């Protein structure tokens, strides 16, 4: 019986603590269930018009900035010309570096070719020397 009372009381306490937030009042920021009054609707419309007006002002400012940019076109042309010259200089430097690299590679290939030739010549002389050593003494004067 005591156990039954404890479980019933704990279940009752649990139900009261869970259901309590359901009885709370709705906060103001959540809005009410009734429709807004005519004055609230008008205030909202005016507020939206003001926001649209500020957006149009921003667009006009952007157009003004663009117009000012056209006035300074001469400066922009000078800057572009200077940029092109810098690009040309950079391209010239790159080409010179590539030429140096090509020359270095050619020199390297040339030296490797010379080494190969020397190696083949030394192999031929070694072969000739080994052949001459292997001849019999009586065949030295000819066959």
PDB file of C-alpha atoms in Angstrom:
ATOM      1  CA  UNK A   1       0.000   0.000   0.000  1.00  0.00           C
ATOM      2  CA  UNK A   2       2.808   2.388   0.870  1.00  0.00           C
ATOM      3  CA  UNK A   3       4.516   1.616  -2.404  1.00  0.00           C
ATOM      4  CA  UNK A   4       1.309   2.345  -4.266  1.00  0.00           C
ATOM      5  CA  UNK A   5       0.956   5.745  -2.558  1.00  0.00           C
ATOM      6  CA  UNK A   6       4.537   6.676  -3.394  1.00  0.00           C
ATOM      7  CA  UNK A   7       4.163   5.856  -7.105  1.00  0.00           C
ATOM      8  CA  UNK A   8       0.849   7.685  -7.358  1.00  0.00           C
ATOM      9  CA  UNK A   9       2.224  10.783  -5.626  1.00  0.00           C
ATOM     10  CA  UNK A  10       5.391  10.787  -7.753  1.00  0.00           C
ATOM     11  CA  UNK A  11       3.316  10.406 -10.931  1.00  0.00           C
ATOM     12  CA  UNK A  12       1.103  13.317  -9.807  1.00  0.00           C
ATOM     13  CA  UNK A  13       4.148  15.500  -9.094  1.00  0.00           C
ATOM     14  CA  UNK A  14       5.643  14.628 -12.478  1.00  0.00           C
ATOM     15  CA  UNK A  15       2.403  15.431 -14.305  1.00  0.00           C
ATOM     16  CA  UNK A  16       2.112  18.828 -12.542  1.00  0.00           C
ATOM     17  CA  UNK A  17       5.714  19.798 -13.353  1.00  0.00           C
ATOM     18  CA  UNK A  18       5.369  18.857 -17.020  1.00  0.00           C
ATOM     19  CA  UNK A  19       1.985  20.495 -17.577  1.00  0.00           C
ATOM     20  CA  UNK A  20       2.881  23.761 -15.792  1.00  0.00           C
ATOM     21  CA  UNK A  21       4.605  25.430 -18.816  1.00  0.00           C
ATOM     22  CA  UNK A  22       1.449  24.829 -20.857  1.00  0.00           C
ATOM     23  CA  UNK A  23      -0.435  27.261 -18.621  1.00  0.00           C
ATOM     24  CA  UNK A  24       2.008  30.125 -19.159  1.00  0.00           C
ATOM     25  CA  UNK A  25       0.973  33.342 -20.919  1.00  0.00           C
ATOM     26  CA  UNK A  26       2.172  33.923 -24.453  1.00  0.00           C
ATOM     27  CA  UNK A  27       5.060  36.436 -24.652  1.00  0.00           C
ATOM     28  CA  UNK A  28       4.459  39.786 -26.349  1.00  0.00           C
ATOM     29  CA  UNK A  29       6.984  39.180 -29.126  1.00  0.00           C
ATOM     30  CA  UNK A  30       5.098  36.068 -30.238  1.00  0.00           C
ATOM     31  CA  UNK A  31       2.090  38.148 -31.244  1.00  0.00           C
ATOM     32  CA  UNK A  32      -1.513  37.703 -30.278  1.00  0.00           C
ATOM     33  CA  UNK A  33      -4.144  35.523 -31.891  1.00  0.00           C
ATOM     34  CA  UNK A  34      -6.302  38.459 -32.949  1.00  0.00           C
ATOM     35  CA  UNK A  35      -5.802  40.296 -36.238  1.00  0.00           C
ATOM     36  CA  UNK A  36      -3.845  43.552 -36.203  1.00  0.00           C
ATOM     37  CA  UNK A  37      -5.862  46.744 -36.011  1.00  0.00           C
ATOM     38  CA  UNK A  38      -6.188  49.107 -38.976  1.00  0.00           C
ATOM     39  CA  UNK A  39      -3.720  51.504 -37.381  1.00  0.00           C
ATOM     40  CA  UNK A  40      -1.138  48.750 -36.997  1.00  0.00           C
ATOM     41  CA  UNK A  41      -1.560  47.771 -40.650  1.00  0.00           C
ATOM     42  CA  UNK A  42      -1.106  51.388 -41.781  1.00  0.00           C
ATOM     43  CA  UNK A  43       1.966  51.804 -39.572  1.00  0.00           C
ATOM     44  CA  UNK A  44       3.433  48.662 -41.084  1.00  0.00           C
ATOM     45  CA  UNK A  45       2.786  49.920 -44.643  1.00  0.00           C
ATOM     46  CA  UNK A  46       4.474  53.251 -43.888  1.00  0.00           C
ATOM     47  CA  UNK A  47       7.448  51.449 -42.430  1.00  0.00           C
ATOM     48  CA  UNK A  48       7.810  49.322 -45.567  1.00  0.00           C
ATOM     49  CA  UNK A  49       7.576  52.407 -47.807  1.00  0.00           C
ATOM     50  CA  UNK A  50      10.337  54.066 -45.808  1.00  0.00           C
ATOM     51  CA  UNK A  51      12.523  50.975 -46.223  1.00  0.00           C
ATOM     52  CA  UNK A  52      11.897  50.947 -49.981  1.00  0.00           C
ATOM     53  CA  UNK A  53      12.789  54.636 -50.129  1.00  0.00           C
ATOM     54  CA  UNK A  54      16.123  54.011 -48.436  1.00  0.00           C
ATOM     55  CA  UNK A  55      16.844  51.215 -50.921  1.00  0.00           C
ATOM     56  CA  UNK A  56      16.154  53.596 -53.818  1.00  0.00           C
ATOM     57  CA  UNK A  57      18.479  56.159 -52.229  1.00  0.00           C
ATOM     58  CA  UNK A  58      21.205  53.528 -52.100  1.00  0.00           C
ATOM     59  CA  UNK A  59      20.667  52.771 -55.791  1.00  0.00           C
ATOM     60  CA  UNK A  60      20.987  56.474 -56.639  1.00  0.00           C
ATOM     61  CA  UNK A  61      24.214  56.633 -54.640  1.00  0.00           C
ATOM     62  CA  UNK A  62      25.543  53.689 -56.620  1.00  0.00           C
ATOM     63  CA  UNK A  63      24.674  55.440 -59.897  1.00  0.00           C
ATOM     64  CA  UNK A  64      26.448  58.584 -58.701  1.00  0.00           C
ATOM     65  CA  UNK A  65      29.537  56.548 -57.871  1.00  0.00           C
ATOM     66  CA  UNK A  66      29.465  55.032 -61.350  1.00  0.00           C
ATOM     67  CA  UNK A  67      29.188  58.487 -62.917  1.00  0.00           C
ATOM     68  CA  UNK A  68      32.145  59.690 -60.873  1.00  0.00           C
ATOM     69  CA  UNK A  69      34.055  56.660 -62.091  1.00  0.00           C
ATOM     70  CA  UNK A  70      33.495  57.725 -65.700  1.00  0.00           C
ATOM     71  CA  UNK A  71      34.875  61.172 -64.921  1.00  0.00           C
ATOM     72  CA  UNK A  72      38.096  59.576 -63.661  1.00  0.00           C
ATOM     73  CA  UNK A  73      38.441  57.391 -66.761  1.00  0.00           C
ATOM     74  CA  UNK A  74      41.714  59.060 -67.759  1.00  0.00           C
ATOM     75  CA  UNK A  75      43.309  58.004 -64.481  1.00  0.00           C
ATOM     76  CA  UNK A  76      41.978  54.488 -64.933  1.00  0.00           C
ATOM     77  CA  UNK A  77      43.441  54.350 -68.460  1.00  0.00           C
ATOM     78  CA  UNK A  78      46.823  55.436 -67.133  1.00  0.00           C
ATOM     79  CA  UNK A  79      46.692  52.748 -64.458  1.00  0.00           C
ATOM     80  CA  UNK A  80      45.751  50.088 -67.016  1.00  0.00           C
ATOM     81  CA  UNK A  81      48.589  51.168 -69.303  1.00  0.00           C
ATOM     82  CA  UNK A  82      51.036  50.993 -66.403  1.00  0.00           C
ATOM     83  CA  UNK A  83      49.720  47.524 -65.500  1.00  0.00           C
ATOM     84  CA  UNK A  84      50.182  46.367 -69.081  1.00  0.00           C
ATOM     85  CA  UNK A  85      53.756  47.649 -69.076  1.00  0.00           C
ATOM     86  CA  UNK A  86      54.451  45.756 -65.865  1.00  0.00           C
ATOM     87  CA  UNK A  87      52.971  42.624 -67.402  1.00  0.00           C
ATOM     88  CA  UNK A  88      55.163  43.087 -70.480  1.00  0.00           C
ATOM     89  CA  UNK A  89      58.227  43.462 -68.244  1.00  0.00           C
ATOM     90  CA  UNK A  90      57.290  40.336 -66.326  1.00  0.00           C
ATOM     91  CA  UNK A  91      56.758  38.430 -69.577  1.00  0.00           C
ATOM     92  CA  UNK A  92      60.147  39.597 -70.876  1.00  0.00           C
ATOM     93  CA  UNK A  93      61.837  38.432 -67.674  1.00  0.00           C
ATOM     94  CA  UNK A  94      60.092  35.053 -67.912  1.00  0.00           C
ATOM     95  CA  UNK A  95      61.230  34.636 -71.524  1.00  0.00           C
ATOM     96  CA  UNK A  96      64.808  35.498 -70.592  1.00  0.00           C
ATOM     97  CA  UNK A  97      64.742  32.956 -67.780  1.00  0.00           C
ATOM     98  CA  UNK A  98      63.365  30.300 -70.125  1.00  0.00           C
ATOM     99  CA  UNK A  99      66.139  31.080 -72.627  1.00  0.00           C
ATOM    100  CA  UNK A 100      68.771  30.736 -69.886  1.00  0.00           C
ATOM    101  CA  UNK A 101      67.234  27.434 -68.807  1.00  0.00           C
ATOM    102  CA  UNK A 102      67.224  26.148 -72.397  1.00  0.00           C
ATOM    103  CA  UNK A 103      70.859  27.170 -72.870  1.00  0.00           C
ATOM    104  CA  UNK A 104      71.831  25.460 -69.629  1.00  0.00           C
ATOM    105  CA  UNK A 105      69.992  22.295 -70.703  1.00  0.00           C
ATOM    106  CA  UNK A 106      71.746  22.331 -74.087  1.00  0.00           C
ATOM    107  CA  UNK A 107      75.121  22.720 -72.412  1.00  0.00           C
ATOM    108  CA  UNK A 108      74.295  19.852 -70.093  1.00  0.00           C
ATOM    109  CA  UNK A 109      73.248  17.632 -73.019  1.00  0.00           C
ATOM    110  CA  UNK A 110      76.396  18.584 -74.913  1.00  0.00           C
ATOM    111  CA  UNK A 111      78.640  17.660 -72.001  1.00  0.00           C
ATOM    112  CA  UNK A 112      76.781  14.378 -71.539  1.00  0.00           C
ATOM    113  CA  UNK A 113      77.240  13.605 -75.231  1.00  0.00           C
ATOM    114  CA  UNK A 114      80.978  14.302 -74.954  1.00  0.00           C
ATOM    115  CA  UNK A 115      81.176  11.974 -71.968  1.00  0.00           C
ATOM    116  CA  UNK A 116      79.388   9.248 -73.935  1.00  0.00           C
ATOM    117  CA  UNK A 117      81.826   9.676 -76.838  1.00  0.00           C
ATOM    118  CA  UNK A 118      84.827   9.457 -74.517  1.00  0.00           C
ATOM    119  CA  UNK A 119      83.368   6.376 -72.891  1.00  0.00           C
ATOM    120  CA  UNK A 120      82.784   4.665 -76.227  1.00  0.00           C
ATOM    121  CA  UNK A 121      86.331   5.574 -77.389  1.00  0.00           C
ATOM    122  CA  UNK A 122      87.807   4.169 -74.202  1.00  0.00           C
ATOM    123  CA  UNK A 123      85.754   0.994 -74.656  1.00  0.00           C
ATOM    124  CA  UNK A 124      87.106   0.622 -78.214  1.00  0.00           C
ATOM    125  CA  UNK A 125      90.702   1.106 -77.119  1.00  0.00           C
ATOM    126  CA  UNK A 126      90.223  -1.389 -74.298  1.00  0.00           C
ATOM    127  CA  UNK A 127      88.793  -3.898 -76.743  1.00  0.00           C
ATOM    128  CA  UNK A 128      91.678  -3.380 -79.148  1.00  0.00           C
ATOM    129  CA  UNK A 129      94.212  -3.708 -76.352  1.00  0.00           C
ATOM    130  CA  UNK A 130      92.626  -6.887 -75.042  1.00  0.00           C
ATOM    131  CA  UNK A 131      92.620  -8.353 -78.572  1.00  0.00           C
ATOM    132  CA  UNK A 132      96.283  -7.503 -79.087  1.00  0.00           C
ATOM    133  CA  UNK A 133      97.190  -9.106 -75.743  1.00  0.00           C
ATOM    134  CA  UNK A 134      95.318 -12.260 -76.606  1.00  0.00           C
ATOM    135  CA  UNK A 135      97.237 -12.842 -79.921  1.00  0.00           C
ATOM    136  CA  UNK A 136      99.778 -15.535 -79.954  1.00  0.00           C
ATOM    137  CA  UNK A 137     103.373 -14.418 -80.349  1.00  0.00           C
ATOM    138  CA  UNK A 138     103.826 -16.237 -83.645  1.00  0.00           C
ATOM    139  CA  UNK A 139     100.799 -14.492 -85.136  1.00  0.00           C
ATOM    140  CA  UNK A 140     102.107 -11.116 -84.155  1.00  0.00           C
ATOM    141  CA  UNK A 141     103.745 -10.486 -87.544  1.00  0.00           C
ATOM    142  CA  UNK A 142     100.682 -11.337 -89.503  1.00  0.00           C
ATOM    143  CA  UNK A 143      98.757 -14.289 -90.663  1.00  0.00           C
TER     144      UNK A 143
END
